[in-house]
PDB file of C-alpha atoms in Angstrom:
ATOM      1  CA  MET A   1      95.113 -61.838 -15.852  1.00 52.00           C
ATOM      2  CA  LYS A   2      95.933 -58.802 -17.963  1.00 52.00           C
ATOM      3  CA  LYS A   3      93.309 -59.747 -20.539  1.00 55.00           C
ATOM      4  CA  ARG A   4      90.681 -60.118 -17.817  1.00 57.00           C
ATOM      5  CA  ASN A   5      91.521 -56.620 -16.471  1.00 62.00           C
ATOM      6  CA  ILE A   6      91.093 -55.123 -19.942  1.00 65.00           C
ATOM      7  CA  THR A   7      87.705 -56.836 -20.317  1.00 67.00           C
ATOM      8  CA  THR A   8      86.568 -55.557 -16.912  1.00 68.00           C
ATOM      9  CA  ILE A   9      87.629 -52.003 -17.742  1.00 67.00           C
ATOM     10  CA  THR A  10      85.826 -52.164 -21.089  1.00 66.00           C
ATOM     11  CA  ILE A  11      82.604 -53.364 -19.467  1.00 68.00           C
ATOM     12  CA  LEU A  12      82.906 -50.642 -16.841  1.00 63.00           C
ATOM     13  CA  LEU A  13      83.372 -47.994 -19.523  1.00 63.00           C
ATOM     14  CA  PHE A  14      80.293 -49.215 -21.424  1.00 60.00           C
ATOM     15  CA  PHE A  15      78.336 -49.146 -18.168  1.00 57.00           C
ATOM     16  CA  LEU A  16      79.408 -45.568 -17.411  1.00 56.00           C
ATOM     17  CA  VAL A  17      78.567 -44.422 -20.934  1.00 58.00           C
ATOM     18  CA  GLY A  18      75.134 -46.048 -20.724  1.00 57.00           C
ATOM     19  CA  LEU A  19      74.496 -44.542 -17.296  1.00 47.00           C
ATOM     20  CA  SER A  20      75.523 -41.104 -18.573  1.00 50.00           C
ATOM     21  CA  LEU A  21      73.082 -41.364 -21.462  1.00 48.00           C
ATOM     22  CA  LEU A  22      70.285 -42.371 -19.100  1.00 50.00           C
ATOM     23  CA  LEU A  23      71.027 -39.562 -16.650  1.00 44.00           C
ATOM     24  CA  TYR A  24      71.572 -36.837 -19.267  1.00 41.00           C
ATOM     25  CA  PRO A  25      67.890 -35.837 -19.728  1.00 50.00           C
ATOM     26  CA  PHE A  26      67.349 -35.576 -15.957  1.00 50.00           C
ATOM     27  CA  VAL A  27      70.558 -33.647 -15.275  1.00 48.00           C
ATOM     28  CA  ALA A  28      70.084 -31.376 -18.296  1.00 47.00           C
ATOM     29  CA  ASN A  29      66.495 -30.612 -17.316  1.00 51.00           C
ATOM     30  CA  GLN A  30      67.486 -29.841 -13.720  1.00 58.00           C
ATOM     31  CA  TRP A  31      70.187 -27.508 -15.001  1.00 49.00           C
ATOM     32  CA  ASN A  32      67.730 -25.800 -17.344  1.00 56.00           C
ATOM     33  CA  ASN A  33      65.209 -25.401 -14.513  1.00 59.00           C
ATOM     34  CA  TYR A  34      67.911 -23.838 -12.374  1.00 62.00           C
ATOM     35  CA  ARG A  35      68.906 -21.499 -15.195  1.00 64.00           C
ATOM     36  CA  GLN A  36      65.265 -20.465 -15.753  1.00 64.00           C
ATOM     37  CA  SER A  37      64.741 -19.765 -12.058  1.00 70.00           C
ATOM     38  CA  ARG A  38      67.913 -17.682 -12.054  1.00 73.00           C
ATOM     39  CA  LEU A  39      66.702 -15.716 -15.074  1.00 69.00           C
ATOM     40  CA  ILE A  40      63.373 -14.986 -13.399  1.00 72.00           C
ATOM     41  CA  SER A  41      65.031 -14.143 -10.071  1.00 73.00           C
ATOM     42  CA  SER A  42      67.524 -11.817 -11.763  1.00 74.00           C
ATOM     43  CA  TYR A  43      64.714 -10.147 -13.719  1.00 77.00           C
ATOM     44  CA  ASP A  44      62.606  -9.635 -10.573  1.00 77.00           C
ATOM     45  CA  SER A  45      65.602  -8.266  -8.693  1.00 78.00           C
ATOM     46  CA  THR A  46      66.489  -5.815 -11.471  1.00 80.00           C
ATOM     47  CA  VAL A  47      62.895  -4.641 -11.833  1.00 75.00           C
ATOM     48  CA  SER A  48      62.548  -4.185  -8.046  1.00 79.00           C
ATOM     49  CA  LYS A  49      65.671  -2.037  -8.042  1.00 84.00           C
ATOM     50  CA  MET A  50      64.341   0.020 -10.957  1.00 82.00           C
ATOM     51  CA  GLU A  51      61.037   0.451  -9.121  1.00 78.00           C
ATOM     52  CA  SER A  52      62.798   1.688  -5.984  1.00 81.00           C
ATOM     53  CA  GLU A  53      64.737   4.156  -8.122  1.00 83.00           C
ATOM     54  CA  GLY A  54      61.542   5.343  -9.772  1.00 81.00           C
ATOM     55  CA  SER A  55      62.858   4.558 -13.254  1.00 81.00           C
ATOM     56  CA  ILE A  56      59.842   2.522 -14.428  1.00 90.00           C
ATOM     57  CA  ASP A  57      56.699   4.168 -15.726  1.00 92.00           C
ATOM     58  CA  TYR A  58      54.304   1.217 -15.872  1.00 92.00           C
ATOM     59  CA  GLU A  59      51.476   3.284 -17.293  1.00 94.00           C
ATOM     60  CA  ALA A  60      53.673   4.355 -20.211  1.00 94.00           C
ATOM     61  CA  GLU A  61      54.813   0.755 -20.741  1.00 95.00           C
ATOM     62  CA  TRP A  62      51.212  -0.486 -20.949  1.00 96.00           C
ATOM     63  CA  GLU A  63      50.268   2.356 -23.301  1.00 97.00           C
ATOM     64  CA  ARG A  64      53.179   1.571 -25.587  1.00 96.00           C
ATOM     65  CA  ALA A  65      52.333  -2.132 -25.725  1.00 96.00           C
ATOM     66  CA  ASN A  66      48.648  -1.425 -26.364  1.00 97.00           C
ATOM     67  CA  ALA A  67      49.555   1.029 -29.117  1.00 96.00           C
ATOM     68  CA  TYR A  68      51.761  -1.617 -30.729  1.00 95.00           C
ATOM     69  CA  ASN A  69      48.882  -4.103 -30.684  1.00 95.00           C
ATOM     70  CA  GLU A  70      46.478  -1.584 -32.185  1.00 94.00           C
ATOM     71  CA  ALA A  71      48.971  -0.896 -34.975  1.00 92.00           C
ATOM     72  CA  LEU A  72      48.944  -4.597 -35.890  1.00 89.00           C
ATOM     73  CA  LEU A  73      45.225  -4.512 -36.741  1.00 87.00           C
ATOM     74  CA  PRO A  74      43.865  -5.836 -38.960  1.00 79.00           C
ATOM     75  CA  SER A  75      46.199  -8.682 -38.026  1.00 67.00           C
ATOM     76  CA  ILE A  76      46.841 -11.468 -40.534  1.00 60.00           C
ATOM     77  CA  LEU A  77      48.924 -13.757 -38.346  1.00 62.00           C
ATOM     78  CA  PRO A  78      49.637 -16.598 -40.795  1.00 52.00           C
ATOM     79  CA  ASP A  79      52.072 -14.308 -42.611  1.00 50.00           C
ATOM     80  CA  SER A  80      54.029 -13.571 -39.432  1.00 50.00           C
ATOM     81  CA  PHE A  81      55.901 -16.889 -39.515  1.00 56.00           C
ATOM     82  CA  ALA A  82      57.312 -16.060 -42.935  1.00 57.00           C
ATOM     83  CA  VAL A  83      58.035 -12.485 -41.885  1.00 55.00           C
ATOM     84  CA  ALA A  84      59.874 -13.615 -38.746  1.00 56.00           C
ATOM     85  CA  GLU A  85      61.999 -16.092 -40.702  1.00 58.00           C
ATOM     86  CA  ALA A  86      62.776 -13.596 -43.477  1.00 55.00           C
ATOM     87  CA  SER A  87      63.856 -10.798 -41.129  1.00 59.00           C
ATOM     88  CA  ASP A  88      67.513 -10.609 -40.123  1.00 64.00           C
ATOM     89  CA  GLU A  89      66.651  -8.536 -37.057  1.00 70.00           C
ATOM     90  CA  PRO A  90      63.397  -8.172 -35.095  1.00 73.00           C
ATOM     91  CA  ASP A  91      61.468  -4.921 -35.446  1.00 86.00           C
ATOM     92  CA  GLU A  92      62.953  -2.222 -33.177  1.00 90.00           C
ATOM     93  CA  GLU A  93      59.596  -1.068 -31.810  1.00 93.00           C
ATOM     94  CA  TYR A  94      58.644  -4.663 -31.087  1.00 94.00           C
ATOM     95  CA  MET A  95      61.858  -5.260 -29.155  1.00 94.00           C
ATOM     96  CA  ALA A  96      61.410  -2.015 -27.214  1.00 95.00           C
ATOM     97  CA  CYS A  97      58.000  -3.044 -25.853  1.00 96.00           C
ATOM     98  CA  LEU A  98      57.859  -5.053 -22.589  1.00 95.00           C
ATOM     99  CA  ASN A  99      61.647  -5.052 -22.427  1.00 94.00           C
ATOM    100  CA  LEU A 100      62.360  -3.417 -19.067  1.00 92.00           C
ATOM    101  CA  THR A 101      65.756  -5.025 -18.512  1.00 90.00           C
ATOM    102  CA  GLY A 102      66.925  -4.890 -22.135  1.00 92.00           C
ATOM    103  CA  ASP A 103      67.514  -8.641 -22.455  1.00 91.00           C
ATOM    104  CA  GLY A 104      64.301  -9.484 -24.294  1.00 92.00           C
ATOM    105  CA  LEU A 105      62.540 -11.035 -21.300  1.00 94.00           C
ATOM    106  CA  MET A 106      58.942  -9.760 -21.365  1.00 95.00           C
ATOM    107  CA  GLY A 107      57.438 -11.788 -18.519  1.00 94.00           C
ATOM    108  CA  THR A 108      56.659 -15.354 -17.503  1.00 94.00           C
ATOM    109  CA  VAL A 109      54.026 -17.967 -18.267  1.00 95.00           C
ATOM    110  CA  GLU A 110      52.752 -20.060 -15.374  1.00 95.00           C
ATOM    111  CA  ILE A 111      50.670 -23.221 -15.845  1.00 94.00           C
ATOM    112  CA  PRO A 112      49.883 -24.500 -12.317  1.00 95.00           C
ATOM    113  CA  LYS A 113      48.388 -27.842 -13.368  1.00 95.00           C
ATOM    114  CA  ILE A 114      51.637 -29.043 -14.977  1.00 91.00           C
ATOM    115  CA  ASP A 115      53.998 -27.120 -12.677  1.00 89.00           C
ATOM    116  CA  VAL A 116      55.352 -24.827 -15.400  1.00 90.00           C
ATOM    117  CA  ASP A 117      56.719 -21.355 -14.671  1.00 91.00           C
ATOM    118  CA  ILE A 118      59.119 -20.233 -17.384  1.00 91.00           C
ATOM    119  CA  PRO A 119      60.320 -16.945 -18.899  1.00 92.00           C
ATOM    120  CA  ILE A 120      58.836 -15.519 -22.086  1.00 95.00           C
ATOM    121  CA  PHE A 121      61.303 -13.834 -24.410  1.00 95.00           C
ATOM    122  CA  HIS A 122      60.741 -11.763 -27.525  1.00 96.00           C
ATOM    123  CA  THR A 123      60.814 -13.787 -30.788  1.00 93.00           C
ATOM    124  CA  THR A 124      60.796 -17.509 -31.444  1.00 91.00           C
ATOM    125  CA  ALA A 125      64.459 -17.678 -32.409  1.00 90.00           C
ATOM    126  CA  GLU A 126      66.041 -21.090 -31.854  1.00 89.00           C
ATOM    127  CA  ASP A 127      68.383 -19.826 -29.115  1.00 89.00           C
ATOM    128  CA  VAL A 128      65.290 -18.612 -27.222  1.00 91.00           C
ATOM    129  CA  LEU A 129      63.300 -21.820 -27.654  1.00 90.00           C
ATOM    130  CA  LYS A 130      66.172 -23.980 -26.399  1.00 86.00           C
ATOM    131  CA  ARG A 131      65.820 -22.484 -22.930  1.00 85.00           C
ATOM    132  CA  ALA A 132      62.438 -20.810 -22.535  1.00 90.00           C
ATOM    133  CA  ALA A 133      59.199 -19.782 -24.210  1.00 94.00           C
ATOM    134  CA  GLY A 134      59.149 -17.290 -27.046  1.00 95.00           C
ATOM    135  CA  HIS A 135      56.559 -14.771 -28.190  1.00 95.00           C
ATOM    136  CA  LEU A 136      55.700 -14.990 -31.868  1.00 92.00           C
ATOM    137  CA  GLU A 137      56.554 -11.682 -33.467  1.00 90.00           C
ATOM    138  CA  GLY A 138      53.571 -10.478 -35.455  1.00 87.00           C
ATOM    139  CA  SER A 139      51.058 -11.693 -32.890  1.00 92.00           C
ATOM    140  CA  SER A 140      49.665  -9.358 -30.233  1.00 95.00           C
ATOM    141  CA  LEU A 141      51.909  -8.581 -27.304  1.00 97.00           C
ATOM    142  CA  PRO A 142      50.650 -10.494 -24.227  1.00 97.00           C
ATOM    143  CA  VAL A 143      49.031  -7.556 -22.457  1.00 97.00           C
ATOM    144  CA  GLY A 144      45.385  -8.523 -22.921  1.00 96.00           C
ATOM    145  CA  GLY A 145      42.605  -6.312 -24.201  1.00 95.00           C
ATOM    146  CA  GLU A 146      39.905  -6.601 -26.842  1.00 94.00           C
ATOM    147  CA  SER A 147      40.860  -7.781 -30.318  1.00 94.00           C
ATOM    148  CA  THR A 148      44.205  -9.247 -29.266  1.00 95.00           C
ATOM    149  CA  HIS A 149      45.679 -12.693 -29.775  1.00 95.00           C
ATOM    150  CA  ALA A 150      49.113 -13.356 -28.314  1.00 96.00           C
ATOM    151  CA  VAL A 151      50.966 -16.502 -29.367  1.00 94.00           C
ATOM    152  CA  ILE A 152      53.450 -18.096 -26.950  1.00 95.00           C
ATOM    153  CA  SER A 153      55.645 -20.896 -28.282  1.00 92.00           C
ATOM    154  CA  ALA A 154      57.853 -23.448 -26.533  1.00 91.00           C
ATOM    155  CA  HIS A 155      59.313 -26.831 -27.382  1.00 87.00           C
ATOM    156  CA  ARG A 156      57.898 -30.177 -26.308  1.00 84.00           C
ATOM    157  CA  GLY A 157      60.058 -33.260 -25.899  1.00 72.00           C
ATOM    158  CA  LEU A 158      63.491 -31.646 -25.693  1.00 68.00           C
ATOM    159  CA  PRO A 159      65.913 -33.973 -23.865  1.00 69.00           C
ATOM    160  CA  SER A 160      67.443 -30.967 -22.111  1.00 60.00           C
ATOM    161  CA  ALA A 161      64.285 -29.213 -20.877  1.00 73.00           C
ATOM    162  CA  VAL A 162      60.665 -30.023 -20.058  1.00 80.00           C
ATOM    163  CA  LEU A 163      59.196 -26.638 -21.111  1.00 83.00           C
ATOM    164  CA  PHE A 164      55.781 -27.456 -22.717  1.00 89.00           C
ATOM    165  CA  THR A 165      56.289 -31.252 -22.790  1.00 85.00           C
ATOM    166  CA  ASP A 166      53.280 -31.873 -20.518  1.00 88.00           C
ATOM    167  CA  LEU A 167      50.981 -29.432 -22.303  1.00 91.00           C
ATOM    168  CA  ASP A 168      48.813 -32.329 -23.499  1.00 92.00           C
ATOM    169  CA  LYS A 169      47.708 -32.873 -19.884  1.00 94.00           C
ATOM    170  CA  LEU A 170      45.692 -29.645 -19.942  1.00 95.00           C
ATOM    171  CA  GLU A 171      41.930 -29.815 -20.374  1.00 96.00           C
ATOM    172  CA  GLU A 172      39.246 -27.293 -21.209  1.00 96.00           C
ATOM    173  CA  GLY A 173      38.510 -25.240 -18.116  1.00 97.00           C
ATOM    174  CA  ASP A 174      42.111 -25.292 -16.852  1.00 97.00           C
ATOM    175  CA  HIS A 175      43.867 -21.973 -16.308  1.00 97.00           C
ATOM    176  CA  PHE A 176      47.241 -20.437 -17.071  1.00 97.00           C
ATOM    177  CA  LEU A 177      48.772 -17.128 -16.022  1.00 97.00           C
ATOM    178  CA  LEU A 178      50.879 -14.514 -17.765  1.00 97.00           C
ATOM    179  CA  HIS A 179      52.943 -12.339 -15.433  1.00 96.00           C
ATOM    180  CA  ILE A 180      53.596  -9.169 -17.434  1.00 95.00           C
ATOM    181  CA  LEU A 181      55.040  -5.905 -16.075  1.00 93.00           C
ATOM    182  CA  ASP A 182      53.166  -5.182 -12.813  1.00 92.00           C
ATOM    183  CA  ASN A 183      50.108  -7.286 -13.614  1.00 94.00           C
ATOM    184  CA  THR A 184      49.008 -10.933 -13.840  1.00 95.00           C
ATOM    185  CA  LEU A 185      46.628 -11.987 -16.598  1.00 97.00           C
ATOM    186  CA  CYS A 186      44.616 -15.185 -16.097  1.00 97.00           C
ATOM    187  CA  TYR A 187      43.273 -17.195 -19.038  1.00 98.00           C
ATOM    188  CA  GLU A 188      40.989 -20.222 -19.212  1.00 97.00           C
ATOM    189  CA  VAL A 189      41.530 -22.981 -21.759  1.00 97.00           C
ATOM    190  CA  ASP A 190      38.470 -22.942 -24.034  1.00 96.00           C
ATOM    191  CA  GLN A 191      39.665 -25.207 -26.834  1.00 94.00           C
ATOM    192  CA  ILE A 192      42.494 -27.628 -27.594  1.00 94.00           C
ATOM    193  CA  LYS A 193      43.644 -28.436 -31.108  1.00 91.00           C
ATOM    194  CA  VAL A 194      46.516 -30.328 -32.683  1.00 87.00           C
ATOM    195  CA  VAL A 195      47.413 -28.803 -36.047  1.00 83.00           C
ATOM    196  CA  GLU A 196      50.170 -28.862 -38.632  1.00 82.00           C
ATOM    197  CA  PRO A 197      52.727 -26.003 -38.497  1.00 75.00           C
ATOM    198  CA  GLU A 198      51.302 -24.318 -41.580  1.00 77.00           C
ATOM    199  CA  GLU A 199      47.719 -24.379 -40.226  1.00 80.00           C
ATOM    200  CA  THR A 200      47.761 -20.972 -38.544  1.00 81.00           C
ATOM    201  CA  GLY A 201      44.229 -19.736 -39.184  1.00 84.00           C
ATOM    202  CA  ASP A 202      43.226 -20.302 -35.540  1.00 87.00           C
ATOM    203  CA  LEU A 203      45.929 -17.860 -34.423  1.00 88.00           C
ATOM    204  CA  ALA A 204      44.312 -14.816 -36.025  1.00 88.00           C
ATOM    205  CA  VAL A 205      42.801 -11.991 -33.977  1.00 91.00           C
ATOM    206  CA  GLN A 206      39.058 -12.354 -33.355  1.00 91.00           C
ATOM    207  CA  LYS A 207      37.285  -9.022 -33.082  1.00 91.00           C
ATOM    208  CA  GLY A 208      36.455  -8.111 -29.508  1.00 93.00           C
ATOM    209  CA  LYS A 209      38.135 -11.167 -27.965  1.00 95.00           C
ATOM    210  CA  ASP A 210      41.173 -11.381 -25.680  1.00 97.00           C
ATOM    211  CA  LEU A 211      42.986 -14.585 -26.675  1.00 96.00           C
ATOM    212  CA  VAL A 212      46.279 -16.338 -25.987  1.00 97.00           C
ATOM    213  CA  THR A 213      47.499 -19.476 -27.720  1.00 94.00           C
TER     214      THR A 213
END
């Protein structure tokens, strides 16, 4: 009788462990979605309070971001990956742009077709990419304008978060939105490529064009 009880308990434990492993991706993703929504809600609340207090000068913020982008030209983006990895700390001017709340959150990226609406933080540091999208330092800030090319990066296939997992469902002609400061920028997908990490030529600025990858 005792031996049978031990066997039953062992089987039950294996079942619970297996169930936990199966449920982990779902639970982890739901938690990450909740955390992202809280981040966005907290950001919106803080910005609304700052607006009511008159402590945000949007015109100055746009001018500063545009000036930063102009200073990048002529942009040679392929080098930015090496620069970002070699730097111990992000550039101070870079971190000061589009950083209203001081936590590195510069806006959100919304992709209606795949039900994505996640924060965009400065840099593509691993702690950023575990929970949200990151902006590649060295690429244009995502404020639009001629001769700009902003690069937004996020993981696909993380067990703990969906993020850009469904990005392959997008097709040419689909749209995505960047909510930055007090404006929303809308972009249309004009090409889709799968490339190796070191193949960064397509991320360079193209004169006169307003691009986001």
